[in-house]
mmCIF file of C-alpha atoms and ligand atoms in Angstrom:
data_model
loop_
_atom_site.group_PDB
_atom_site.id
_atom_site.type_symbol
_atom_site.label_atom_id
_atom_site.label_comp_id
_atom_site.label_asym_id
_atom_site.label_seq_id
_atom_site.Cartn_x
_atom_site.Cartn_y
_atom_site.Cartn_z
ATOM 1 C CA UNK A 1 -85.319 -74.154 -52.449
ATOM 2 C CA UNK A 2 -82.518 -73.921 -50.145
ATOM 3 C CA UNK A 3 -81.701 -70.836 -50.266
ATOM 4 C CA UNK A 4 -84.325 -69.612 -49.375
ATOM 5 C CA UNK A 5 -84.682 -71.436 -47.158
ATOM 6 C CA UNK A 6 -81.947 -70.767 -45.895
ATOM 7 C CA UNK A 7 -82.256 -67.847 -46.472
ATOM 8 C CA UNK A 8 -85.831 -67.547 -44.304
ATOM 9 C CA UNK A 9 -84.009 -68.645 -41.440
ATOM 10 C CA UNK A 10 -83.079 -65.526 -38.089
ATOM 11 C CA UNK A 11 -79.795 -65.701 -37.825
ATOM 12 C CA UNK A 12 -79.003 -67.279 -34.139
ATOM 13 C CA UNK A 13 -77.973 -65.133 -31.559
ATOM 14 C CA UNK A 14 -74.584 -67.480 -30.385
ATOM 15 C CA UNK A 15 -71.530 -65.703 -30.426
ATOM 16 C CA UNK A 16 -69.411 -66.578 -34.924
ATOM 17 C CA UNK A 17 -67.481 -69.403 -32.667
ATOM 18 C CA UNK A 18 -70.125 -70.565 -32.599
ATOM 19 C CA UNK A 19 -71.532 -69.842 -35.823
ATOM 20 C CA UNK A 20 -68.768 -70.071 -37.531
ATOM 21 C CA UNK A 21 -70.781 -73.710 -39.563
ATOM 22 C CA UNK A 22 -73.765 -71.160 -40.959
ATOM 23 C CA UNK A 23 -72.927 -70.782 -44.767
ATOM 24 C CA UNK A 24 -73.100 -67.276 -45.701
ATOM 25 C CA UNK A 25 -75.528 -66.606 -47.865
ATOM 26 C CA UNK A 26 -74.877 -66.369 -51.298
ATOM 27 C CA UNK A 27 -74.125 -62.773 -53.053
ATOM 28 C CA UNK A 28 -76.775 -61.260 -54.487
ATOM 29 C CA UNK A 29 -75.005 -60.236 -57.621
ATOM 30 C CA UNK A 30 -71.271 -59.729 -58.606
ATOM 31 C CA UNK A 31 -70.092 -57.311 -56.860
ATOM 32 C CA UNK A 32 -66.489 -58.359 -55.219
ATOM 33 C CA UNK A 33 -67.603 -59.528 -52.245
ATOM 34 C CA UNK A 34 -65.890 -57.637 -48.996
ATOM 35 C CA UNK A 35 -63.735 -60.116 -46.628
ATOM 36 C CA UNK A 36 -62.121 -58.883 -43.311
ATOM 37 C CA UNK A 37 -59.233 -59.835 -41.463
ATOM 38 C CA UNK A 38 -58.230 -59.079 -37.846
ATOM 39 C CA UNK A 39 -55.044 -59.380 -37.240
ATOM 40 C CA UNK A 40 -53.215 -58.772 -34.182
ATOM 41 C CA UNK A 41 -48.894 -57.262 -34.618
ATOM 42 C CA UNK A 42 -47.687 -58.514 -31.589
ATOM 43 C CA UNK A 43 -45.679 -56.644 -28.474
ATOM 44 C CA UNK A 44 -42.395 -56.126 -30.721
ATOM 45 C CA UNK A 45 -41.475 -53.319 -33.779
ATOM 46 C CA UNK A 46 -39.639 -55.795 -35.773
ATOM 47 C CA UNK A 47 -39.745 -58.969 -33.404
ATOM 48 C CA UNK A 48 -43.134 -59.959 -33.505
ATOM 49 C CA UNK A 49 -45.662 -59.908 -36.392
ATOM 50 C CA UNK A 50 -46.563 -62.896 -39.072
ATOM 51 C CA UNK A 51 -45.755 -63.641 -42.169
ATOM 52 C CA UNK A 52 -48.957 -65.093 -42.730
ATOM 53 C CA UNK A 53 -50.596 -61.027 -40.445
ATOM 54 C CA UNK A 54 -47.916 -59.503 -42.840
ATOM 55 C CA UNK A 55 -49.013 -60.644 -45.827
ATOM 56 C CA UNK A 56 -52.659 -59.787 -44.782
ATOM 57 C CA UNK A 57 -52.185 -56.738 -44.489
ATOM 58 C CA UNK A 58 -50.324 -56.305 -48.105
ATOM 59 C CA UNK A 59 -52.985 -57.486 -49.560
ATOM 60 C CA UNK A 60 -55.502 -55.770 -47.834
ATOM 61 C CA UNK A 61 -57.893 -52.925 -49.941
ATOM 62 C CA UNK A 62 -58.077 -51.034 -46.546
ATOM 63 C CA UNK A 63 -55.918 -51.558 -42.947
ATOM 64 C CA UNK A 64 -56.774 -49.436 -40.713
ATOM 65 C CA UNK A 65 -54.812 -49.487 -37.149
ATOM 66 C CA UNK A 66 -55.039 -50.276 -33.385
ATOM 67 C CA UNK A 67 -51.864 -49.899 -31.887
ATOM 68 C CA UNK A 68 -50.613 -48.778 -28.205
ATOM 69 C CA UNK A 69 -47.160 -47.072 -30.096
ATOM 70 C CA UNK A 70 -47.196 -44.611 -32.405
ATOM 71 C CA UNK A 71 -43.452 -45.899 -33.537
ATOM 72 C CA UNK A 72 -45.805 -49.229 -34.372
ATOM 73 C CA UNK A 73 -48.179 -47.698 -36.533
ATOM 74 C CA UNK A 74 -45.182 -45.113 -38.257
ATOM 75 C CA UNK A 75 -44.024 -49.020 -39.354
ATOM 76 C CA UNK A 76 -46.980 -50.138 -40.675
ATOM 77 C CA UNK A 77 -47.464 -46.907 -42.844
ATOM 78 C CA UNK A 78 -43.905 -48.336 -44.278
ATOM 79 C CA UNK A 79 -46.602 -52.088 -45.521
ATOM 80 C CA UNK A 80 -49.725 -50.894 -46.996
ATOM 81 C CA UNK A 81 -50.511 -47.153 -48.617
ATOM 82 C CA UNK A 82 -53.615 -46.515 -47.053
ATOM 83 C CA UNK A 83 -53.179 -47.604 -43.565
ATOM 84 C CA UNK A 84 -56.382 -45.850 -40.779
ATOM 85 C CA UNK A 85 -55.260 -44.995 -37.968
ATOM 86 C CA UNK A 86 -58.614 -45.742 -35.601
ATOM 87 C CA UNK A 87 -56.705 -43.406 -32.484
ATOM 88 C CA UNK A 88 -58.464 -40.353 -33.541
ATOM 89 C CA UNK A 89 -61.631 -41.770 -32.618
ATOM 90 C CA UNK A 90 -61.219 -41.926 -29.040
ATOM 91 C CA UNK A 91 -60.968 -39.037 -26.897
ATOM 92 C CA UNK A 92 -61.305 -38.189 -23.386
ATOM 93 C CA UNK A 93 -64.851 -37.353 -22.080
ATOM 94 C CA UNK A 94 -66.059 -39.825 -24.611
ATOM 95 C CA UNK A 95 -67.339 -43.742 -23.433
ATOM 96 C CA UNK A 96 -64.876 -46.289 -24.965
ATOM 97 C CA UNK A 97 -68.053 -48.054 -25.989
ATOM 98 C CA UNK A 98 -68.679 -45.528 -28.612
ATOM 99 C CA UNK A 99 -65.561 -45.922 -29.979
ATOM 100 C CA UNK A 100 -65.564 -49.301 -29.891
ATOM 101 C CA UNK A 101 -68.376 -49.618 -32.321
ATOM 102 C CA UNK A 102 -67.587 -46.840 -34.768
ATOM 103 C CA UNK A 103 -64.628 -48.478 -35.112
ATOM 104 C CA UNK A 104 -66.862 -51.970 -36.105
ATOM 105 C CA UNK A 105 -68.754 -49.513 -38.260
ATOM 106 C CA UNK A 106 -65.355 -47.850 -40.062
ATOM 107 C CA UNK A 107 -64.046 -51.527 -41.046
ATOM 108 C CA UNK A 108 -67.525 -53.438 -41.475
ATOM 109 C CA UNK A 109 -68.469 -49.820 -44.346
ATOM 110 C CA UNK A 110 -65.632 -50.902 -46.041
ATOM 111 C CA UNK A 111 -66.632 -54.846 -46.079
ATOM 112 C CA UNK A 112 -69.609 -53.723 -46.873
ATOM 113 C CA UNK A 113 -68.823 -51.529 -50.083
ATOM 114 C CA UNK A 114 -66.368 -54.956 -51.648
ATOM 115 C CA UNK A 115 -62.783 -53.893 -49.931
ATOM 116 C CA UNK A 116 -60.572 -56.579 -48.148
ATOM 117 C CA UNK A 117 -60.675 -55.605 -44.934
ATOM 118 C CA UNK A 118 -58.046 -55.429 -42.905
ATOM 119 C CA UNK A 119 -58.093 -54.260 -39.161
ATOM 120 C CA UNK A 120 -54.473 -54.153 -37.747
ATOM 121 C CA UNK A 121 -54.407 -55.059 -33.545
ATOM 122 C CA UNK A 122 -51.913 -54.857 -31.108
ATOM 123 C CA UNK A 123 -50.652 -58.115 -29.537
ATOM 124 C CA UNK A 124 -53.163 -60.628 -29.994
ATOM 125 C CA UNK A 125 -56.091 -59.366 -31.843
ATOM 126 C CA UNK A 126 -58.665 -61.106 -29.891
ATOM 127 C CA UNK A 127 -57.409 -61.153 -26.574
ATOM 128 C CA UNK A 128 -59.200 -58.034 -23.943
ATOM 129 C CA UNK A 129 -59.845 -56.888 -27.081
ATOM 130 C CA UNK A 130 -63.640 -56.417 -28.089
ATOM 131 C CA UNK A 131 -64.867 -54.607 -31.411
ATOM 132 C CA UNK A 132 -61.924 -57.112 -33.622
ATOM 133 C CA UNK A 133 -64.227 -60.386 -32.303
ATOM 134 C CA UNK A 134 -67.358 -57.954 -32.852
ATOM 135 C CA UNK A 135 -66.197 -56.439 -35.773
ATOM 136 C CA UNK A 136 -65.824 -61.068 -37.307
ATOM 137 C CA UNK A 137 -69.316 -61.894 -36.105
ATOM 138 C CA UNK A 138 -70.806 -58.516 -38.019
ATOM 139 C CA UNK A 139 -69.208 -59.278 -40.600
ATOM 140 C CA UNK A 140 -70.056 -63.376 -41.156
ATOM 141 C CA UNK A 141 -73.779 -62.000 -39.690
ATOM 142 C CA UNK A 142 -74.260 -60.146 -43.115
ATOM 143 C CA UNK A 143 -72.635 -63.175 -45.162
ATOM 144 C CA UNK A 144 -69.151 -61.638 -45.783
ATOM 145 C CA UNK A 145 -65.663 -64.092 -45.329
ATOM 146 C CA UNK A 146 -64.350 -63.140 -41.370
ATOM 147 C CA UNK A 147 -61.368 -63.907 -40.047
ATOM 148 C CA UNK A 148 -58.598 -63.644 -37.025
ATOM 149 C CA UNK A 149 -54.566 -64.359 -37.205
ATOM 150 C CA UNK A 150 -53.431 -64.834 -33.752
ATOM 151 C CA UNK A 151 -50.433 -61.656 -32.812
ATOM 152 C CA UNK A 152 -47.758 -62.533 -29.969
ATOM 153 C CA UNK A 153 -49.461 -60.944 -26.695
ATOM 154 C CA UNK A 154 -48.912 -59.229 -23.964
ATOM 155 C CA UNK A 155 -49.017 -62.374 -21.625
ATOM 156 C CA UNK A 156 -47.242 -64.092 -24.463
ATOM 157 C CA UNK A 157 -44.520 -61.512 -23.359
ATOM 158 C CA UNK A 158 -45.149 -62.013 -19.839
ATOM 159 C CA UNK A 159 -44.816 -65.590 -19.322
ATOM 160 C CA UNK A 160 -41.485 -65.551 -21.237
ATOM 161 C CA UNK A 161 -40.026 -62.590 -19.487
ATOM 162 C CA UNK A 162 -40.675 -63.111 -16.164
ATOM 163 C CA UNK A 163 -40.354 -67.040 -16.112
ATOM 164 C CA UNK A 164 -43.702 -67.838 -15.844
ATOM 165 C CA UNK A 165 -45.109 -71.654 -17.197
ATOM 166 C CA UNK A 166 -49.410 -71.079 -16.381
ATOM 167 C CA UNK A 167 -49.749 -74.558 -15.880
ATOM 168 C CA UNK A 168 -47.633 -74.727 -13.436
ATOM 169 C CA UNK A 169 -49.884 -73.352 -10.476
ATOM 170 C CA UNK A 170 -53.172 -72.537 -13.060
ATOM 171 C CA UNK A 171 -53.747 -68.578 -13.413
ATOM 172 C CA UNK A 172 -55.942 -66.260 -13.927
ATOM 173 C CA UNK A 173 -57.061 -63.031 -15.944
ATOM 174 C CA UNK A 174 -59.277 -60.643 -15.104
ATOM 175 C CA UNK A 175 -59.601 -57.415 -16.341
ATOM 176 C CA UNK A 176 -59.183 -55.999 -13.277
ATOM 177 C CA UNK A 177 -61.942 -53.718 -12.869
ATOM 178 C CA UNK A 178 -64.237 -56.944 -13.042
ATOM 179 C CA UNK A 179 -63.124 -57.773 -10.181
ATOM 180 C CA UNK A 180 -64.620 -54.213 -8.838
ATOM 181 C CA UNK A 181 -67.832 -54.454 -10.490
ATOM 182 C CA UNK A 182 -68.686 -58.121 -10.308
ATOM 183 C CA UNK A 183 -68.083 -61.083 -7.863
ATOM 184 C CA UNK A 184 -65.223 -63.474 -8.292
ATOM 185 C CA UNK A 185 -64.040 -66.279 -7.079
ATOM 186 C CA UNK A 186 -60.196 -65.634 -6.883
ATOM 187 C CA UNK A 187 -58.103 -68.573 -6.459
ATOM 188 C CA UNK A 188 -54.330 -67.365 -4.331
ATOM 189 C CA UNK A 189 -53.129 -71.007 -5.420
ATOM 190 C CA UNK A 190 -52.347 -69.967 -8.885
ATOM 191 C CA UNK A 191 -51.372 -67.262 -10.809
ATOM 192 C CA UNK A 192 -53.426 -63.730 -10.599
ATOM 193 C CA UNK A 193 -53.217 -61.228 -14.264
ATOM 194 C CA UNK A 194 -54.707 -58.187 -13.339
ATOM 195 C CA UNK A 195 -55.382 -56.070 -17.138
ATOM 196 C CA UNK A 196 -56.277 -52.429 -17.549
ATOM 197 C CA UNK A 197 -54.922 -51.842 -13.652
ATOM 198 C CA UNK A 198 -54.039 -48.155 -14.474
ATOM 199 C CA UNK A 199 -57.951 -47.374 -14.925
ATOM 200 C CA UNK A 200 -59.442 -49.443 -13.056
ATOM 201 C CA UNK A 201 -62.938 -48.698 -11.815
ATOM 202 C CA UNK A 202 -63.674 -46.111 -13.897
ATOM 203 C CA UNK A 203 -67.866 -47.081 -14.083
ATOM 204 C CA UNK A 204 -67.915 -43.843 -16.330
ATOM 205 C CA UNK A 205 -66.238 -45.458 -19.376
ATOM 206 C CA UNK A 206 -64.508 -41.819 -20.821
ATOM 207 C CA UNK A 207 -61.224 -41.930 -18.447
ATOM 208 C CA UNK A 208 -58.312 -43.280 -19.713
ATOM 209 C CA UNK A 209 -56.465 -43.441 -15.990
ATOM 210 C CA UNK A 210 -58.040 -43.411 -12.310
ATOM 211 C CA UNK A 211 -56.112 -42.914 -10.063
ATOM 212 C CA UNK A 212 -54.249 -44.130 -6.444
ATOM 213 C CA UNK A 213 -58.126 -43.855 -4.877
ATOM 214 C CA UNK A 214 -59.415 -46.559 -7.466
ATOM 215 C CA UNK A 215 -56.182 -48.538 -6.897
ATOM 216 C CA UNK A 216 -56.705 -48.831 -2.777
ATOM 217 C CA UNK A 217 -60.658 -50.163 -4.212
ATOM 218 C CA UNK A 218 -58.445 -53.230 -5.877
ATOM 219 C CA UNK A 219 -56.351 -53.403 -3.214
ATOM 220 C CA UNK A 220 -58.933 -53.687 -0.758
ATOM 221 C CA UNK A 221 -61.270 -56.304 -2.445
ATOM 222 C CA UNK A 222 -57.710 -58.154 -3.164
ATOM 223 C CA UNK A 223 -56.668 -58.073 0.733
ATOM 224 C CA UNK A 224 -59.508 -60.797 1.127
ATOM 225 C CA UNK A 225 -57.744 -63.583 -0.717
ATOM 226 C CA UNK A 226 -54.055 -61.935 -0.279
ATOM 227 C CA UNK A 227 -52.087 -60.206 2.344
ATOM 228 C CA UNK A 228 -51.012 -57.550 2.254
ATOM 229 C CA UNK A 229 -47.510 -57.538 2.069
ATOM 230 C CA UNK A 230 -48.073 -60.530 -0.831
ATOM 231 C CA UNK A 231 -45.617 -58.955 -3.496
ATOM 232 C CA UNK A 232 -47.311 -58.092 -6.705
ATOM 233 C CA UNK A 233 -45.130 -57.599 -10.181
ATOM 234 C CA UNK A 234 -45.746 -54.491 -12.259
ATOM 235 C CA UNK A 235 -44.617 -55.654 -16.340
ATOM 236 C CA UNK A 236 -44.621 -53.695 -19.035
ATOM 237 C CA UNK A 237 -43.486 -55.515 -22.424
ATOM 238 C CA UNK A 238 -40.917 -53.814 -24.510
ATOM 239 C CA UNK A 239 -43.436 -52.133 -27.977
ATOM 240 C CA UNK A 240 -40.105 -51.040 -29.030
ATOM 241 C CA UNK A 241 -36.676 -53.096 -29.943
ATOM 242 C CA UNK A 242 -34.185 -50.847 -28.369
ATOM 243 C CA UNK A 243 -36.313 -51.300 -24.645
ATOM 244 C CA UNK A 244 -36.238 -53.747 -21.527
ATOM 245 C CA UNK A 245 -38.803 -55.021 -20.348
ATOM 246 C CA UNK A 246 -39.978 -53.529 -16.838
ATOM 247 C CA UNK A 247 -40.286 -55.436 -14.547
ATOM 248 C CA UNK A 248 -40.742 -53.677 -11.620
ATOM 249 C CA UNK A 249 -42.194 -55.689 -7.949
ATOM 250 C CA UNK A 250 -43.418 -53.808 -4.203
ATOM 251 C CA UNK A 251 -46.067 -55.150 -1.695
ATOM 252 C CA UNK A 252 -49.806 -55.841 -2.530
ATOM 253 C CA UNK A 253 -50.829 -52.298 -0.537
ATOM 254 C CA UNK A 254 -48.295 -49.931 -2.473
ATOM 255 C CA UNK A 255 -49.959 -50.542 -5.170
ATOM 256 C CA UNK A 256 -52.229 -47.541 -5.183
ATOM 257 C CA UNK A 257 -49.067 -44.810 -4.667
ATOM 258 C CA UNK A 258 -47.349 -46.589 -7.471
ATOM 259 C CA UNK A 259 -47.316 -44.432 -10.764
ATOM 260 C CA UNK A 260 -49.884 -47.229 -13.417
ATOM 261 C CA UNK A 261 -49.921 -46.771 -16.683
ATOM 262 C CA UNK A 262 -52.562 -48.033 -18.665
ATOM 263 C CA UNK A 263 -49.987 -50.538 -20.467
ATOM 264 C CA UNK A 264 -49.464 -52.215 -17.901
ATOM 265 C CA UNK A 265 -50.230 -55.534 -16.172
ATOM 266 C CA UNK A 266 -49.953 -56.672 -12.679
ATOM 267 C CA UNK A 267 -48.878 -59.887 -11.990
ATOM 268 C CA UNK A 268 -50.024 -62.008 -8.103
ATOM 269 C CA UNK A 269 -48.002 -65.430 -7.516
ATOM 270 C CA UNK A 270 -49.702 -67.876 -5.346
ATOM 271 C CA UNK A 271 -50.156 -66.771 -1.544
ATOM 272 C CA UNK A 272 -50.655 -70.664 -1.645
ATOM 273 C CA UNK A 273 -49.888 -74.250 -2.013
ATOM 274 C CA UNK A 274 -51.386 -76.203 -3.664
ATOM 275 C CA UNK A 275 -54.151 -77.785 -1.224
ATOM 276 C CA UNK A 276 -54.355 -81.899 -1.813
ATOM 277 C CA UNK A 277 -57.443 -83.034 -2.997
ATOM 278 C CA UNK A 278 -57.736 -86.046 -0.354
ATOM 279 C CA UNK A 279 -61.271 -87.786 -1.796
ATOM 280 C CA UNK A 280 -60.210 -87.646 -5.592
ATOM 281 C CA UNK A 281 -57.212 -88.911 -4.873
ATOM 282 C CA UNK A 282 -58.437 -91.791 -2.899
ATOM 283 C CA UNK A 283 -61.427 -92.300 -5.773
ATOM 284 C CA UNK A 284 -58.309 -92.994 -8.354
ATOM 285 C CA UNK A 285 -56.830 -95.062 -6.379
ATOM 286 C CA UNK A 286 -59.870 -97.065 -5.937
ATOM 287 C CA UNK A 287 -59.674 -97.492 -10.051
ATOM 288 C CA UNK A 288 -56.727 -98.298 -10.153
ATOM 289 C CA UNK A 289 -56.972 -101.192 -8.046
ATOM 290 C CA UNK A 290 -59.972 -102.377 -9.700
ATOM 291 C CA UNK A 291 -58.480 -101.914 -13.185
ATOM 292 C CA UNK A 292 -55.039 -103.828 -11.493
ATOM 293 C CA UNK A 293 -57.605 -106.595 -9.958
ATOM 294 C CA UNK A 294 -59.376 -106.952 -13.470
ATOM 295 C CA UNK B 1 -29.081 -40.090 -42.128
ATOM 296 C CA UNK B 2 -30.001 -43.113 -42.093
ATOM 297 C CA UNK B 3 -34.286 -44.727 -42.300
ATOM 298 C CA UNK B 4 -35.630 -44.808 -38.453
ATOM 299 C CA UNK B 5 -38.194 -47.504 -39.283
ATOM 300 C CA UNK B 6 -35.936 -49.502 -40.444
ATOM 301 C CA UNK B 7 -33.245 -49.998 -38.161
ATOM 302 C CA UNK B 8 -36.024 -50.789 -35.869
ATOM 303 C CA UNK B 9 -36.791 -52.662 -37.691
ATOM 304 C CA UNK B 10 -33.300 -54.161 -38.445
ATOM 305 C CA UNK B 11 -32.680 -54.394 -34.686
ATOM 306 C CA UNK B 12 -36.225 -56.610 -33.684
ATOM 307 C CA UNK B 13 -35.710 -59.048 -36.444
ATOM 308 C CA UNK B 14 -32.108 -59.388 -35.283
ATOM 309 C CA UNK B 15 -30.942 -61.729 -32.596
ATOM 310 C CA UNK B 16 -27.805 -60.703 -31.631
ATOM 311 C CA UNK B 17 -28.734 -56.554 -32.213
ATOM 312 C CA UNK B 18 -32.462 -57.230 -29.918
ATOM 313 C CA UNK B 19 -30.003 -58.426 -27.541
ATOM 314 C CA UNK B 20 -27.065 -56.551 -28.093
ATOM 315 C CA UNK B 21 -25.943 -54.217 -24.248
ATOM 316 C CA UNK B 22 -26.590 -50.499 -24.990
ATOM 317 C CA UNK B 23 -22.968 -49.610 -25.948
ATOM 318 C CA UNK B 24 -22.994 -52.675 -28.714
ATOM 319 C CA UNK B 25 -26.440 -51.277 -30.361
ATOM 320 C CA UNK B 26 -25.485 -47.965 -30.116
ATOM 321 C CA UNK B 27 -21.361 -48.431 -31.817
ATOM 322 C CA UNK B 28 -23.239 -50.680 -34.437
ATOM 323 C CA UNK B 29 -26.021 -47.557 -34.710
ATOM 324 C CA UNK B 30 -22.975 -44.913 -34.627
ATOM 325 C CA UNK B 31 -21.195 -46.480 -38.507
ATOM 326 C CA UNK B 32 -24.922 -47.196 -39.404
ATOM 327 C CA UNK B 33 -25.584 -43.780 -39.609
ATOM 328 C CA UNK B 34 -28.808 -43.952 -37.390
ATOM 329 C CA UNK B 35 -30.401 -40.303 -36.295
ATOM 330 C CA UNK B 36 -28.816 -38.210 -32.962
ATOM 331 C CA UNK B 37 -32.725 -39.296 -31.343
ATOM 332 C CA UNK B 38 -32.363 -43.157 -32.093
ATOM 333 C CA UNK B 39 -28.928 -42.898 -30.804
ATOM 334 C CA UNK B 40 -29.929 -40.598 -27.222
ATOM 335 C CA UNK B 41 -32.827 -42.822 -27.041
ATOM 336 C CA UNK B 42 -30.398 -46.564 -26.760
ATOM 337 C CA UNK B 43 -27.713 -44.702 -24.978
ATOM 338 C CA UNK B 44 -29.824 -43.357 -22.491
ATOM 339 C CA UNK B 45 -31.609 -46.318 -22.481
ATOM 340 C CA UNK B 46 -34.872 -43.950 -22.783
ATOM 341 C CA UNK B 47 -36.892 -44.399 -25.785
ATOM 342 C CA UNK B 48 -39.061 -41.038 -25.261
ATOM 343 C CA UNK B 49 -36.744 -39.357 -26.569
ATOM 344 C CA UNK B 50 -37.648 -41.364 -29.882
ATOM 345 C CA UNK B 51 -40.231 -38.473 -29.730
ATOM 346 C CA UNK B 52 -37.449 -35.319 -30.382
ATOM 347 C CA UNK B 53 -38.260 -37.007 -34.216
ATOM 348 C CA UNK B 54 -41.480 -38.660 -34.426
ATOM 349 C CA UNK B 55 -43.238 -35.614 -32.322
ATOM 350 C CA UNK B 56 -44.780 -37.283 -28.850
ATOM 351 C CA UNK B 57 -48.023 -39.187 -30.222
ATOM 352 C CA UNK B 58 -49.018 -41.068 -26.843
ATOM 353 C CA UNK B 59 -51.489 -44.696 -28.260
ATOM 354 C CA UNK B 60 -54.047 -44.771 -26.033
ATOM 355 C CA UNK B 61 -54.216 -49.259 -25.218
ATOM 356 C CA UNK B 62 -57.785 -49.169 -24.006
ATOM 357 C CA UNK B 63 -59.738 -52.150 -25.856
ATOM 358 C CA UNK B 64 -61.816 -54.185 -23.425
ATOM 359 C CA UNK B 65 -64.638 -52.678 -21.020
ATOM 360 C CA UNK B 66 -66.843 -54.175 -18.427
ATOM 361 C CA UNK B 67 -68.624 -51.796 -16.623
ATOM 362 C CA UNK B 68 -72.597 -53.319 -15.933
ATOM 363 C CA UNK B 69 -74.932 -53.020 -18.944
ATOM 364 C CA UNK B 70 -72.174 -51.793 -21.162
ATOM 365 C CA UNK B 71 -70.296 -53.921 -22.793
ATOM 366 C CA UNK B 72 -73.201 -55.706 -24.406
ATOM 367 C CA UNK B 73 -74.654 -52.875 -24.558
ATOM 368 C CA UNK B 74 -75.933 -52.381 -28.247
ATOM 369 C CA UNK B 75 -78.388 -49.741 -28.042
ATOM 370 C CA UNK B 76 -76.695 -46.860 -28.754
ATOM 371 C CA UNK B 77 -77.344 -44.567 -25.716
ATOM 372 C CA UNK B 78 -77.556 -41.392 -28.146
ATOM 373 C CA UNK B 79 -79.337 -43.111 -30.670
ATOM 374 C CA UNK B 80 -75.485 -41.853 -32.835
ATOM 375 C CA UNK B 81 -74.868 -44.597 -34.735
ATOM 376 C CA UNK B 82 -72.826 -42.528 -37.909
ATOM 377 C CA UNK B 83 -69.447 -42.482 -37.108
ATOM 378 C CA UNK B 84 -68.042 -39.354 -35.994
ATOM 379 C CA UNK B 85 -65.391 -38.241 -38.120
ATOM 380 C CA UNK B 86 -62.784 -36.561 -35.903
ATOM 381 C CA UNK B 87 -61.803 -33.580 -37.521
ATOM 382 C CA UNK B 88 -58.370 -34.829 -37.916
ATOM 383 C CA UNK B 89 -59.225 -38.350 -39.467
ATOM 384 C CA UNK B 90 -56.209 -39.606 -38.431
ATOM 385 C CA UNK B 91 -56.459 -41.487 -42.100
ATOM 386 C CA UNK B 92 -52.255 -41.490 -43.303
ATOM 387 C CA UNK B 93 -52.650 -41.648 -46.915
ATOM 388 C CA UNK B 94 -55.897 -39.736 -48.294
ATOM 389 C CA UNK B 95 -58.474 -42.158 -49.939
ATOM 390 C CA UNK B 96 -56.081 -42.934 -52.016
ATOM 391 C CA UNK B 97 -57.639 -46.408 -53.579
ATOM 392 C CA UNK B 98 -54.045 -48.731 -54.312
ATOM 393 C CA UNK B 99 -55.942 -51.992 -55.387
ATOM 394 C CA UNK B 100 -53.780 -54.908 -54.187
ATOM 395 C CA UNK B 101 -54.681 -58.888 -55.331
ATOM 396 C CA UNK B 102 -55.599 -61.369 -52.933
HETATM 397 C C1 LIG C 301 -57.124 -53.902 -24.158
HETATM 398 S S1 LIG C 301 -55.516 -54.654 -23.430
HETATM 399 C C2 LIG C 301 -54.851 -55.531 -25.021
HETATM 400 C C3 LIG C 301 -54.058 -56.755 -25.369
HETATM 401 C C4 LIG C 301 -53.959 -56.886 -26.457
HETATM 402 N N1 LIG C 301 -54.867 -57.536 -27.309
HETATM 403 C C5 LIG C 301 -52.621 -58.401 -26.765
HETATM 404 O O1 LIG C 301 -52.430 -58.828 -27.585
HETATM 405 O O2 LIG C 301 -51.451 -58.259 -25.208
HETATM 406 C C6 LIG C 301 -54.082 -53.811 -23.019
HETATM 407 C C7 LIG C 301 -54.526 -54.569 -21.460
HETATM 408 O O3 LIG C 301 -53.019 -54.738 -21.944
HETATM 409 C C8 LIG C 301 -51.455 -54.524 -21.136
HETATM 410 N N2 LIG C 301 -50.943 -54.593 -22.287
HETATM 411 C C9 LIG C 301 -50.450 -53.720 -23.524
HETATM 412 N N3 LIG C 301 -49.600 -52.935 -23.527
HETATM 413 C C10 LIG C 301 -48.584 -53.945 -22.262
HETATM 414 C C11 LIG C 301 -47.116 -54.580 -22.115
HETATM 415 N N4 LIG C 301 -46.683 -53.300 -23.402
HETATM 416 N N5 LIG C 301 -47.178 -54.742 -21.374
HETATM 417 C C12 LIG C 301 -47.221 -55.267 -20.537
HETATM 418 N N6 LIG C 301 -48.792 -55.023 -20.770
HETATM 419 C C13 LIG C 301 -49.814 -54.186 -21.965
HETATM 420 C C14 LIG C 301 -52.605 -54.024 -20.328
HETATM 421 O O4 LIG C 301 -52.551 -54.832 -18.933
HETATM 422 C C15 LIG C 301 -53.338 -53.311 -20.535
HETATM 423 O O5 LIG C 301 -54.345 -52.458 -19.969
#
């Protein structure tokens, strides 16, 4: 009876992390139930893959791969006999959103066929990545087991290589285009990390890089909060263990003219000191005083 | 000649090798009988030289999209829900299914 009621309920339109307590639908027959694990490969070949992510890969029936380095993909192929690259679904002139929906569909087709599927994404599978979150949401909504294993992301490498602690002044992360398409509030007293600057401002979703003129628009937006001679850091972490991180420092005004690949991240250190909140401090001091009197 | 992927994995997993200087690593790779492409990539500090061994196939890195009206756009613009199988589907293996127990 309870099962009938449960299965009659519409699925809540919630992100999967809020819908986690939704009990999976009971299997309709004895066919093997598919499952989905989206795992991170980390950034650097050989250095970052967690034992658990590796085990997910090895124990899967089918592995799908979205990796930023083709040599890392060759390494992954050593871990499983059926690794299917998602790279060929990208195409110049084709909307990336369409590509990402295809990725979800490719993984779900195998899950629905009863396979244990592992999606392997470079870095952390849940950081600035649409399809792993979406695939897990879809799989759970259809009653399959699905989860994510974290990985070491470009963000993690950036903190280590640039010596930044996001807790010191606070740290905002944005996909660079979001700063152009939407009105956002930047806090220049903390760090600002911009992702996908190489394709900033691409409204078509069909290009893999935009040019200096698009980065100039970004610089113009940033110049509302930062002086043009403010230092920016263009960062590329190592994807192969024979590489060193690449760190380039330049003035904000020079960003449009710099060569920038799709796999670089731009960091703006704080340009202004933290400002004391005197009103709240006074309130806290009053509380302390009350407490010591009591 | 040693297997380059295995050598890279070994370097990535070993604290001394991962942080060795180019000179140190070059002599270790020489002893390990590494491929010419790997040795020249390390010596020159230019991993693009490895493409001599694996072909120049740069992967694409983007993943997230923030274009208004696209990011959570469920309706497929051209109504085509079926995955397009590109001419070269990129399966590293044909659908040879080796069961892995879980
Ligand atoms: C869609 S995001 C994917 C991030 C990935 N999921 C992760 O955990 O790092 C792509 C963006 O990540 C950043 N990125 C990718 N590879 C990088 C690298 N090797 N070094 C620094 N940033 C990188 C760039 O900002 C790039 O535009």
